[in-house]
Short mmCIF file of C-alpha atoms and ligand atoms in Angstrom, two decimals:
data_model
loop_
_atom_site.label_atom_id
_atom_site.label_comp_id
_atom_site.label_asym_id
_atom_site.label_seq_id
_atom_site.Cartn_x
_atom_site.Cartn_y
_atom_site.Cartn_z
CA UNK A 223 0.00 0.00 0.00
CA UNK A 224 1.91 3.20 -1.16
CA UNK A 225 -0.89 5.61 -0.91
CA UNK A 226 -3.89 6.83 0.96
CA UNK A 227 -5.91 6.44 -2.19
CA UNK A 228 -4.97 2.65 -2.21
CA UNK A 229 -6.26 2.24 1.36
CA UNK A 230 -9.35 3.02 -0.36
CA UNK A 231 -10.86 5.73 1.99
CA UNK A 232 -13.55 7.84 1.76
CA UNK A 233 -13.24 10.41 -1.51
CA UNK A 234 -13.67 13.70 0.74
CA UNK A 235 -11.47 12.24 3.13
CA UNK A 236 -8.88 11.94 0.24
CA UNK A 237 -9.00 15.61 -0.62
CA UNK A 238 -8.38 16.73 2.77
CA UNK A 239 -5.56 14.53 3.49
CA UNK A 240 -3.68 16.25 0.05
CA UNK A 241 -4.93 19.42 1.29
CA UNK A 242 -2.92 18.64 4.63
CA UNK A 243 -0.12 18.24 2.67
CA UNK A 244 -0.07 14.47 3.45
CA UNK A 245 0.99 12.70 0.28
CA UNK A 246 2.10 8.81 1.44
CA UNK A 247 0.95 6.81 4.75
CA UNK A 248 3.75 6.31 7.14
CA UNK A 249 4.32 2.92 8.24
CA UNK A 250 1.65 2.78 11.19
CA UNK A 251 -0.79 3.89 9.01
CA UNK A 252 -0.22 1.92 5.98
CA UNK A 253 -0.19 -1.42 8.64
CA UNK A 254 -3.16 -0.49 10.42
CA UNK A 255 -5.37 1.29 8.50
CA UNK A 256 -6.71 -1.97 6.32
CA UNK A 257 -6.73 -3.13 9.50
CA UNK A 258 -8.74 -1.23 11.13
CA UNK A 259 -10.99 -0.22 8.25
CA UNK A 260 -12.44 -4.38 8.40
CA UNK A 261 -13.55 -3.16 12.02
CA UNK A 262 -11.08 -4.99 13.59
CA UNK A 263 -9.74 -3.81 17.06
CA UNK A 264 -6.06 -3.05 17.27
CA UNK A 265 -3.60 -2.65 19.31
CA UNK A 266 -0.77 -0.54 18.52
CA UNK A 267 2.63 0.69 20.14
CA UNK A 268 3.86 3.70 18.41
CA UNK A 269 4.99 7.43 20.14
CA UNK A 270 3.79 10.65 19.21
CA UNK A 271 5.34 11.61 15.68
CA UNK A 272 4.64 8.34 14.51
CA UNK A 273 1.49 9.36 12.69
CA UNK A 274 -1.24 7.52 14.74
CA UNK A 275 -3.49 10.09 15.19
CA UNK A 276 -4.52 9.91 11.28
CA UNK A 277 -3.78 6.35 12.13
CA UNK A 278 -6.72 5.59 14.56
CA UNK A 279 -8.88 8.44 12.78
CA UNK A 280 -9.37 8.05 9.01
CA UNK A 281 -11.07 4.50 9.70
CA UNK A 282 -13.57 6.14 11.93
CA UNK A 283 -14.20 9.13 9.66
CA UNK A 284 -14.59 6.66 7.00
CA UNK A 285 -17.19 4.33 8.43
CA UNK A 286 -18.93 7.20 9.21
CA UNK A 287 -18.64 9.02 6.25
CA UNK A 288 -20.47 5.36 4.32
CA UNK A 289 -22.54 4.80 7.32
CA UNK A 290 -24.06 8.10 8.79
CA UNK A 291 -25.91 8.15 11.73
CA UNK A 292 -28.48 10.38 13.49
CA UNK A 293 -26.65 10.86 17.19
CA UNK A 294 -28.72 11.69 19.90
CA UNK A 295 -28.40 14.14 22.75
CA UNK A 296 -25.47 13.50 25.06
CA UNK A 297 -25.07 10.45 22.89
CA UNK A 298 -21.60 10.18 20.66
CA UNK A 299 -20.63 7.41 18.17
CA UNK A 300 -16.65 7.58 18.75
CA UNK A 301 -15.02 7.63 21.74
CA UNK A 302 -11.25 8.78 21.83
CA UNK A 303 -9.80 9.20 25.70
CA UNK A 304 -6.55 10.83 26.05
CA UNK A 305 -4.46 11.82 29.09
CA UNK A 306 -3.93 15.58 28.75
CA UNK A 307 -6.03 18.63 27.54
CA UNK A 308 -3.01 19.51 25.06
CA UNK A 309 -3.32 15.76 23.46
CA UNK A 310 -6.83 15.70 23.35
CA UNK A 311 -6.83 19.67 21.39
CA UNK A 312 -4.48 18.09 18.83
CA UNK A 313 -6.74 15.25 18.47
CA UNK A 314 -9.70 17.10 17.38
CA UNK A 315 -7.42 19.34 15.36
CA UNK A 316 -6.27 16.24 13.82
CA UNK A 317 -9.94 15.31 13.45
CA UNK A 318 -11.54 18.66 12.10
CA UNK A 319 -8.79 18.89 9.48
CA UNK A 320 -9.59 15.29 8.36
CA UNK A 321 -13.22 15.83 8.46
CA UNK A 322 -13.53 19.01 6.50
CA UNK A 323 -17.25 19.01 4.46
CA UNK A 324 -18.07 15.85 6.18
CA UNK A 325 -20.79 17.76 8.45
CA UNK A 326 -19.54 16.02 11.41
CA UNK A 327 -20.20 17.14 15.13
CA UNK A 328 -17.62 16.78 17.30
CA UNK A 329 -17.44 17.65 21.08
CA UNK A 330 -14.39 18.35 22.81
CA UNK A 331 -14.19 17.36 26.98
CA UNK A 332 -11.25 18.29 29.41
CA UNK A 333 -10.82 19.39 33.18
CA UNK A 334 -9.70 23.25 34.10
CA UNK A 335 -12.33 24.68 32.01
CA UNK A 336 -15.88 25.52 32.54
CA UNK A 337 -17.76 22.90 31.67
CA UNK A 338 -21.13 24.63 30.85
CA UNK A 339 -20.10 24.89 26.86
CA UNK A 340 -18.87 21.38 27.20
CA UNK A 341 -22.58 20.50 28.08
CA UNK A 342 -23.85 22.16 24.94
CA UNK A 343 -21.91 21.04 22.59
CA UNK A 344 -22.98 17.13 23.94
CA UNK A 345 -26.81 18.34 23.90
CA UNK A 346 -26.07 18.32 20.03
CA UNK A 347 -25.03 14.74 20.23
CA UNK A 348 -21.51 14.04 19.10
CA UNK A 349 -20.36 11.84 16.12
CA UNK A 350 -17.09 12.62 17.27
CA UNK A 351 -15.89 13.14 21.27
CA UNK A 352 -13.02 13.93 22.17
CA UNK A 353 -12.18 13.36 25.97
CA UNK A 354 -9.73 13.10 28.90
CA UNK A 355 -11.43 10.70 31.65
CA UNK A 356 -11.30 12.61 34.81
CA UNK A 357 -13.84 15.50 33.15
CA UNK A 358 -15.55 12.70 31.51
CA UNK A 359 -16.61 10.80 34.41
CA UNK A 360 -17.74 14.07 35.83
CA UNK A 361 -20.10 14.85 33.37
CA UNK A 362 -21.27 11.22 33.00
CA UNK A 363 -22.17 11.36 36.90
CA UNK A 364 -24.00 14.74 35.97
CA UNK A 365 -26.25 12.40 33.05
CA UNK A 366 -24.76 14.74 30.22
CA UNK A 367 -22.81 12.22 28.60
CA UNK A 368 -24.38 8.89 28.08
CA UNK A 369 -21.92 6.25 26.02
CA UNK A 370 -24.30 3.76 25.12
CA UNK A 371 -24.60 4.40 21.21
CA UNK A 372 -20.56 4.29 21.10
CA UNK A 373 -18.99 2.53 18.23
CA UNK A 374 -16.02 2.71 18.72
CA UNK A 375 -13.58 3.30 21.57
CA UNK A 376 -9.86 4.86 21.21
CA UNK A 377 -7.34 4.68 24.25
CA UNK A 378 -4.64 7.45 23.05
CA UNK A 379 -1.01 7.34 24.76
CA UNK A 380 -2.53 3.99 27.47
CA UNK A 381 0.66 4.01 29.32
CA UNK A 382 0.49 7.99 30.54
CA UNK A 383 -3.11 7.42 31.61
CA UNK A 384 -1.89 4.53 33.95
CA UNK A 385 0.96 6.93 34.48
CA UNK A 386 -1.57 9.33 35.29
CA UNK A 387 -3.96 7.27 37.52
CA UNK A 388 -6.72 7.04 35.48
CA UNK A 389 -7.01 3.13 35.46
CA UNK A 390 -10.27 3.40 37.70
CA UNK A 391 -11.82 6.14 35.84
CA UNK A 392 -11.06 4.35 32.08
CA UNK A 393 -12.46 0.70 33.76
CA UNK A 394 -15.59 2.71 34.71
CA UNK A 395 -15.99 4.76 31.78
CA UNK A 396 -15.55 1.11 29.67
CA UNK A 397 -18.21 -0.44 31.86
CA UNK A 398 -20.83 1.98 30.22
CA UNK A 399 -19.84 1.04 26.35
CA UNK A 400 -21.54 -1.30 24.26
CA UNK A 401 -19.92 -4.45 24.40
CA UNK A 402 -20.17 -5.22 20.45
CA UNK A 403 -17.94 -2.11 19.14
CA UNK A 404 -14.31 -1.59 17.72
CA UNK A 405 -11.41 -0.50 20.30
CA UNK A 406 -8.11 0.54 19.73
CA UNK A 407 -5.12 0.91 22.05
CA UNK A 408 -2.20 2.71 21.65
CA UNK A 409 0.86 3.16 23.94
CA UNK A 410 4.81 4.37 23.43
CA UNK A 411 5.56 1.35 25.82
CA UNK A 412 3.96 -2.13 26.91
CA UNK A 413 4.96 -2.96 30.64
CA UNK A 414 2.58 -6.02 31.61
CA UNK A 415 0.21 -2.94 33.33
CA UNK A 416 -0.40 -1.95 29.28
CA UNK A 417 -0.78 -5.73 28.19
CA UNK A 418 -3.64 -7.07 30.76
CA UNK A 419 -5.37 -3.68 30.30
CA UNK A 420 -5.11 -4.51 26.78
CA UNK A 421 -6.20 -7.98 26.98
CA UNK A 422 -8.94 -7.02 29.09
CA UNK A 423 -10.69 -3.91 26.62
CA UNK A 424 -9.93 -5.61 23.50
CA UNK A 425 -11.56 -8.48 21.16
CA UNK A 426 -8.67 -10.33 19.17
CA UNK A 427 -6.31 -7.50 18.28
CA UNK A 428 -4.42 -6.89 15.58
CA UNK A 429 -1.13 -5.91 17.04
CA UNK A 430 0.90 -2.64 15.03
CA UNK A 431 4.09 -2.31 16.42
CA UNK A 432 6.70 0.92 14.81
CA UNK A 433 9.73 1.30 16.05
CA UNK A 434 10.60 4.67 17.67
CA UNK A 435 12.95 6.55 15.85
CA UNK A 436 15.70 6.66 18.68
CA UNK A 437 16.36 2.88 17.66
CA UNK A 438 16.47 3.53 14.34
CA UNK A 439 18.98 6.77 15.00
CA UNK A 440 21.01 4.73 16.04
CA UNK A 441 21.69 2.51 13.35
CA UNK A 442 22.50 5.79 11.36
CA UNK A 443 26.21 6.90 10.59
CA UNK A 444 26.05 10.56 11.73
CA UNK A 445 28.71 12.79 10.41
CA UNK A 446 29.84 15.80 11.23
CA UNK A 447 31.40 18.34 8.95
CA UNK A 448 32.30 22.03 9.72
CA UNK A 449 32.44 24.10 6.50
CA UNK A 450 32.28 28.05 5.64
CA UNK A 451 28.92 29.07 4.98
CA UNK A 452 29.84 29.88 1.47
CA UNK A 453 31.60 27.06 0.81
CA UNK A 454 28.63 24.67 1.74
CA UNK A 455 26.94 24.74 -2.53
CA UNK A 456 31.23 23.07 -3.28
CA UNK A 457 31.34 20.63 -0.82
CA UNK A 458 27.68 19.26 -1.52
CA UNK A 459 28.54 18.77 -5.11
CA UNK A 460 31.66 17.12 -4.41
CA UNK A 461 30.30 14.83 -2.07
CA UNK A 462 27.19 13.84 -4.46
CA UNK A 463 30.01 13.41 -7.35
CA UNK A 464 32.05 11.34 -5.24
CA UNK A 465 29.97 9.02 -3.49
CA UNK A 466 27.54 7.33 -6.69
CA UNK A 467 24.91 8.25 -3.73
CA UNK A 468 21.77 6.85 -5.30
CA UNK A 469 19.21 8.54 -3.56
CA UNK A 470 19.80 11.70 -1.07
CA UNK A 471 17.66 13.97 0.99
CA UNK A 472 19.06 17.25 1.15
CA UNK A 473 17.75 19.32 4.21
CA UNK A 474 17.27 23.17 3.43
CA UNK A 475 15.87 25.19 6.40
CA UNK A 476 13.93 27.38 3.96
CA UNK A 477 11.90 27.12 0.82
CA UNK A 478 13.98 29.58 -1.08
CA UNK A 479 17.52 27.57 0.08
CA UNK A 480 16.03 24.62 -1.36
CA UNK A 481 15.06 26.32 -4.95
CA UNK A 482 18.57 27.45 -4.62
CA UNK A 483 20.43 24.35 -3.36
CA UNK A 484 18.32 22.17 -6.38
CA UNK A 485 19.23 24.79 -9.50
CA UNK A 486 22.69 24.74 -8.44
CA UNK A 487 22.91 20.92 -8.65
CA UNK A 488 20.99 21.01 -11.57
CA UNK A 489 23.73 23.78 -13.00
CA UNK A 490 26.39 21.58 -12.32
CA UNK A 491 24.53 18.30 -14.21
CA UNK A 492 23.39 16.46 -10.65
CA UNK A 493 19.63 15.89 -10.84
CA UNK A 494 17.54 17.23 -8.34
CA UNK A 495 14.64 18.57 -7.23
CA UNK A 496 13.23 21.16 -4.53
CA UNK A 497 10.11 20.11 -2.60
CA UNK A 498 8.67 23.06 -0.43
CA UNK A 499 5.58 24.04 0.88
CA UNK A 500 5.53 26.85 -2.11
CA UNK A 501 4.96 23.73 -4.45
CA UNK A 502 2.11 22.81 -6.28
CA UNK A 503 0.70 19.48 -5.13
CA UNK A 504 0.98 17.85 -8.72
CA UNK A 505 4.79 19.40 -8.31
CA UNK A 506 5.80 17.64 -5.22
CA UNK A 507 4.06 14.59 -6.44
CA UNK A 508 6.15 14.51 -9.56
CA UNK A 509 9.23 14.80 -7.94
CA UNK A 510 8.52 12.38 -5.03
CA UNK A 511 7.92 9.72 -7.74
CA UNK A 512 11.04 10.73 -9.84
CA UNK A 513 13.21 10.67 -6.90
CA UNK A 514 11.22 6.66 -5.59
CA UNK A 515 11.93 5.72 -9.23
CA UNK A 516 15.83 6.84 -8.97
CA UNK A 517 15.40 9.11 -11.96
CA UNK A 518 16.59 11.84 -9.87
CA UNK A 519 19.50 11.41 -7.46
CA UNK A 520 18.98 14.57 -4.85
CA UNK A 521 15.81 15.69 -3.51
CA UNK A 522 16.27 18.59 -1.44
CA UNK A 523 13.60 19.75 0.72
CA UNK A 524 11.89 21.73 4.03
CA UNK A 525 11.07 19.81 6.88
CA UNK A 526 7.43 20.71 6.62
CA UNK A 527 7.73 19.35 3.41
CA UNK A 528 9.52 16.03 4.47
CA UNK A 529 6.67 15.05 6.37
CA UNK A 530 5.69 11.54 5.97
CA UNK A 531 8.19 11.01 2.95
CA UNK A 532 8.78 7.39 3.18
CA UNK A 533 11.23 6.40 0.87
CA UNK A 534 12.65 2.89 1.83
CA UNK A 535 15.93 3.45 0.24
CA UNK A 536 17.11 6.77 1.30
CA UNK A 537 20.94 6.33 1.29
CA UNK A 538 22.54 9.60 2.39
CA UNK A 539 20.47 11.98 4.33
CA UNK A 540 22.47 15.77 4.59
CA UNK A 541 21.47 18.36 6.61
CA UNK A 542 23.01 21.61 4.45
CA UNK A 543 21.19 23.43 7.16
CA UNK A 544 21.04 22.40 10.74
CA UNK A 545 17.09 22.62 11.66
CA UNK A 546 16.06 25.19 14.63
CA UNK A 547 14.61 22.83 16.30
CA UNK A 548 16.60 19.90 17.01
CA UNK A 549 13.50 17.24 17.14
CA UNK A 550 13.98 18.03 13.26
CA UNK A 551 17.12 16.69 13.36
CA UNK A 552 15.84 13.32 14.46
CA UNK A 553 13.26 13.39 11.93
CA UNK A 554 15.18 14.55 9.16
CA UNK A 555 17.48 11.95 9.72
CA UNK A 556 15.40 9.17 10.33
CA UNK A 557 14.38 9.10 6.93
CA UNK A 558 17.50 6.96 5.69
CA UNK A 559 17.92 3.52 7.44
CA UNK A 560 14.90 2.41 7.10
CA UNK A 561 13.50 -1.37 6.35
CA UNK A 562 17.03 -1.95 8.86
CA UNK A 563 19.21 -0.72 6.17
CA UNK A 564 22.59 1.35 7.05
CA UNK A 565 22.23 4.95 6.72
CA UNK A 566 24.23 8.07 6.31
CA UNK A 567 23.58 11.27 7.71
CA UNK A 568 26.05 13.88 7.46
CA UNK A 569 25.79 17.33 8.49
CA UNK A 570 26.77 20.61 7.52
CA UNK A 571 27.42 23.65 10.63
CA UNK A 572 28.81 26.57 9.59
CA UNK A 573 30.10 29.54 11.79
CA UNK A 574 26.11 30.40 12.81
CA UNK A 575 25.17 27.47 13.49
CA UNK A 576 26.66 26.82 16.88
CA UNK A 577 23.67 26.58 18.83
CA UNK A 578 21.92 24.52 16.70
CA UNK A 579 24.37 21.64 17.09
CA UNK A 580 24.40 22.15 20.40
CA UNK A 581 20.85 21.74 20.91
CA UNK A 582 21.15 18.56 18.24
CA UNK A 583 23.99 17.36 20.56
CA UNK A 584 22.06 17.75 23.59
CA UNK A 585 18.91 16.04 22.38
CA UNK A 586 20.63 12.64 20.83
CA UNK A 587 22.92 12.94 24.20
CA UNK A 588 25.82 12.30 21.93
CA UNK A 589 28.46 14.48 20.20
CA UNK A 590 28.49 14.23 16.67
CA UNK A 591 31.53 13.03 15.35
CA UNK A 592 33.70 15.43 13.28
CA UNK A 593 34.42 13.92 10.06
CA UNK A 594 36.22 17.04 8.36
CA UNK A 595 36.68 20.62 8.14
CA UNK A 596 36.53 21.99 4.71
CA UNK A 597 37.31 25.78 5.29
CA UNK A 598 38.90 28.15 3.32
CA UNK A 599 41.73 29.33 3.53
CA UNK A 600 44.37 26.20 4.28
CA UNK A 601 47.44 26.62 4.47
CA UNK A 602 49.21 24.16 1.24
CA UNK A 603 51.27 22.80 3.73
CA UNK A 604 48.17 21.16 5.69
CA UNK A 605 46.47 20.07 2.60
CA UNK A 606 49.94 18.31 1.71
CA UNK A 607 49.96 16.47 4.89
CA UNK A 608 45.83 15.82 5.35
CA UNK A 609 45.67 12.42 6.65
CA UNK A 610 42.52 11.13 5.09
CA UNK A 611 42.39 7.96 6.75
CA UNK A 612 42.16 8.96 10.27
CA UNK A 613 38.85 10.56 11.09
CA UNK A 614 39.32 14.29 10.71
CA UNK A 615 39.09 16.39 13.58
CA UNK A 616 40.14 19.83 13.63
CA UNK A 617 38.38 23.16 14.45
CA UNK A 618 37.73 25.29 11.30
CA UNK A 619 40.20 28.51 11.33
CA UNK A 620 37.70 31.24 12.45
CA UNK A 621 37.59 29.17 15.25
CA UNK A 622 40.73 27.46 16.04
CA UNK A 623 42.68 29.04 19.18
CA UNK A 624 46.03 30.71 18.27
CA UNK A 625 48.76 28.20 17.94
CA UNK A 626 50.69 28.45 21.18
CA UNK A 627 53.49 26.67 20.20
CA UNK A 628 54.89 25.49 16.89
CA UNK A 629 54.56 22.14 17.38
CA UNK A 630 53.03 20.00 14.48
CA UNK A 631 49.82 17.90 16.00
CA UNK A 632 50.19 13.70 15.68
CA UNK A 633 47.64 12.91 13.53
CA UNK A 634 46.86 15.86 10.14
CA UNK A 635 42.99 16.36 9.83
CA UNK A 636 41.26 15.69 6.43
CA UNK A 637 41.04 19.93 6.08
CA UNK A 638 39.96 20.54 2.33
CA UNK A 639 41.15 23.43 0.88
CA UNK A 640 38.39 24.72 -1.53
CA UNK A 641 40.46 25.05 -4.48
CA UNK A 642 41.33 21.86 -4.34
CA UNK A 643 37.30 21.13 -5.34
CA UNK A 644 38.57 21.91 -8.90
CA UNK A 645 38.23 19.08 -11.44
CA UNK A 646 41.55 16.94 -11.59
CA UNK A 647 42.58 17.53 -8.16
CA UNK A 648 42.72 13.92 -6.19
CA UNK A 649 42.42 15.31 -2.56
CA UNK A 650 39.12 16.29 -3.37
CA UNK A 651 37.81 12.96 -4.63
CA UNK A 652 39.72 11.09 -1.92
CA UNK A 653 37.45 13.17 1.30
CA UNK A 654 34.47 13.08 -0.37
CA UNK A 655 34.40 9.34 -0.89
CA UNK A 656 35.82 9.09 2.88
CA UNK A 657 33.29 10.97 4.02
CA UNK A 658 30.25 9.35 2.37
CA UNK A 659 31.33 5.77 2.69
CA UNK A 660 32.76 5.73 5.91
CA UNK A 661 29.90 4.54 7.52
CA UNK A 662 29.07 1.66 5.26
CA UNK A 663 32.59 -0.28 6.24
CA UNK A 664 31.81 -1.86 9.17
CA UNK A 665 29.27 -3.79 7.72
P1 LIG B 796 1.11 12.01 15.40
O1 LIG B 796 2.10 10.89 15.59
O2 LIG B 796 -0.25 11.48 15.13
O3 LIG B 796 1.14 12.98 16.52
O4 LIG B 796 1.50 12.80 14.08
C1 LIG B 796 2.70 13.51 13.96
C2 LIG B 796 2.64 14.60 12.91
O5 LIG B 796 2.72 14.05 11.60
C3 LIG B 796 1.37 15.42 12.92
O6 LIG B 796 1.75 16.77 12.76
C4 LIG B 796 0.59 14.97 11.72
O7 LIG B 796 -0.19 16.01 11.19
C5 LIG B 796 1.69 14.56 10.77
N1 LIG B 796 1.32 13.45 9.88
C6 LIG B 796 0.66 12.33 10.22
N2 LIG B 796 0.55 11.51 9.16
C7 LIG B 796 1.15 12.11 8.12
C8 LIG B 796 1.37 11.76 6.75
N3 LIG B 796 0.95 10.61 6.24
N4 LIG B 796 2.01 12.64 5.98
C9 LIG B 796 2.45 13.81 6.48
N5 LIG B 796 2.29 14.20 7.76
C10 LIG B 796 1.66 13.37 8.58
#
């Protein structure tokens, strides 16, 4: 299954998902979706990020989209419990943005609020309700909400609520469903607290299990390389000529960088393409494809735009801008290794982008190893003696202290002097390819 269309949901639904900018499933949706769409209950572990929201939503949206239903008062036909006011907004963000020129009604329940408008919008009877269980139970007690029409039940994020203490209030709250209706579990963990809950609320699961991306990080060969800002256009090309890369994702912070980063590449005979947020759908589309289909080696794009690319064969992931926010980073990069292949990530930081790295650094709890410097100027003396072999480490000049004594260091760095990018020159070819295959040695 490589699209939503093939999932075969709802046409509407369809047109808001491209309208979302959502072009392919990502793998919990494309596993439970089917799924889930033959009514079957399901159990899934997956973390925020993972995509489960649309993942637990489109097959309710869709049944009721073929099947709709008058709801009565205080009555609702989906039930989605979540632990936190903030997870249950995004929810029914999720939810409208799915639902748009459906005509569902959807009513939204947390604590810390007043509940009178809470009330009103149940009086309307809810296809949709959206709900944390502490407020829920309240109004239950009060006879506004009344579950016994529910269809189906979601348990969002079932290890916080434990977490949480809401085990008594979700056992209660189950007691009042129907017993014939379709429930789905999902959790970022499964202690045995998670499984006999699960066992207890649900009929024969299907069980969707996606790894988190911090396992898959892992697997990935992270480089680091520290390079002039205006140097960064060279040593992209040279390590996209070097390498035979098949397939590389190119990470521009900005739509404009990526239109830039792609002509440039194009200017120099590498085939590329820029998807942004500025593109056409039919554009992005096109270039998606081109780039699955290996007609085009470099597709360089926004993180917005990156979204829910799954390409299984991603082999070089480069960040030619470090993201702002360093989640990104683990997104971005989590896009090669996939299917448990090796990946490459390597990433550019110029002079500005200290902090960014920082952050990166402090988020995967690891330094990222330097793999070279490629600054300009060298001195020819350096370049003469640049030991390629050992991994390169060596500040770039702005920011190298001043040498206190004139003592030559042990081991030369792989410093690349950005003349030496010129055809015919070997130190050039000899970095790039040490760069970009380093990682695939220890196989
Ligand atoms: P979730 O794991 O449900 O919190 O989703 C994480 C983020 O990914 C949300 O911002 C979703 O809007 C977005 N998202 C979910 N599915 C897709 C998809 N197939 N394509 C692009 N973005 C998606």
């Amino acid at each position: 299954m490589s699209t939503f269309k093939d999932l075969g949901l709802f046409p509407e639904i369809l047109k808001n998902l491209e309208q979302a900018g959502y072009q392919t499933p990502t793998p919990i949706q494309s596993q439970a979706i089917p799924q889930l769409l033959q009514k079957k209950d399901l159990l899934g572990i997956a973390q925020t990020g993972t995509g489960k929201t649309a993942a637990f939503s489109l097959p309710i949206l869709h049944h009721f989209a073929s099947e709709p239903l008058k709801v009565g008062p205080g009555k609702a036909r989906a039930l989605i419990l979540a632990p936190t006011r903030e997870l249950v907004t995004q929810i029914a963000q999720n939810l409208e943005a799915y639902s748009v020129n459906l005509g569902f009604k959807m009513a939204v329940i947390y604590g810390g609020v007043n509940q009178n408008p809470q009330i009103r919008s149940m009086l309307r009877g809810a296809d949709l309700l959206v709900a944390t269980p502490g407020r829920l139970m309240d109004l239950m007690n009060q006879g506004q909400v009344n579950l016994s029409q529910v269809e189906v039940f979601v348990l969002d994020e079932a290890d916080r609520m434990l977490d949480m203490g809401f085990i008594n209030d979700i056992r209660k709250i189950e007691r009042t469903l129907p017993k014939k209706r379709q429930t789905m579990l999902f959790s970022a963990t499964m202690p045995k607290s998670i499984a006999s809950l699960a066992a207890s609320l649900l009929n024969n699961p299907v069980r969707v299990e996606v790894n988190p991306e911090s396992t898959t990080v892992d697997r990935i060969n992270q480089q680091l390389v520290r390079v002039d800002k205006k140097e960064k256009p060279n040593l992209l090309r040279s390590i996209l000529e070097e390498s035979g890369a098949a397939r590389v994702l190119v990470f521009s912070r900005t739509k404009y960088g990526a239109d830039r980063v792609a002509r440039d590449l194009q200017k120099h005979q590498i085939s590329s393409a820029a998807i942004h947020g500025n593109k056409t759908q039919a554009a992005r589309e096109k270039s998606l494809n081109h780039f699955k289909e290996g007609r085009i080696q470099v597709l360089v794009a926004t993180d917005i735009a990156a979204r829910g690319i799954d390409v299984d064969s991603v082999s070089h992931v480069i960040n030619y801008d470090l993201p702002q926010d360093p989640e990104s980073y683990v997104h971005r990069i989590g896009r090669t290794a996939r299917a448990g292949r090796e990946g490459i990530a390597i990433s550019f930081c110029d002079q500005t982008e200290h902090d960014q790295l920082e952050a990166i650094e402090k988020l995967i709890k690891k330094k990222l190893p330097l793999h070279a410097v490629y600054s300009s100027p060298v001195p020819d003396e350096m370049i003469k003696k640049a030991n390629l072999v050992t991994p390169a480490f060596r500040p770039a000049r702005h920011e190298r202290p001043a040498p206190q004594t004139a003592k030559k260091p042990a081991a030369e760095p792989a410093v690349v002097h950005p003349s030496e990018m010129r055809p015919g020159r070997r130190l050039k070819k000899t970095t790039a390819t040490t760069l970009a295959h380093r990682g695939t040695r220890h196989h």
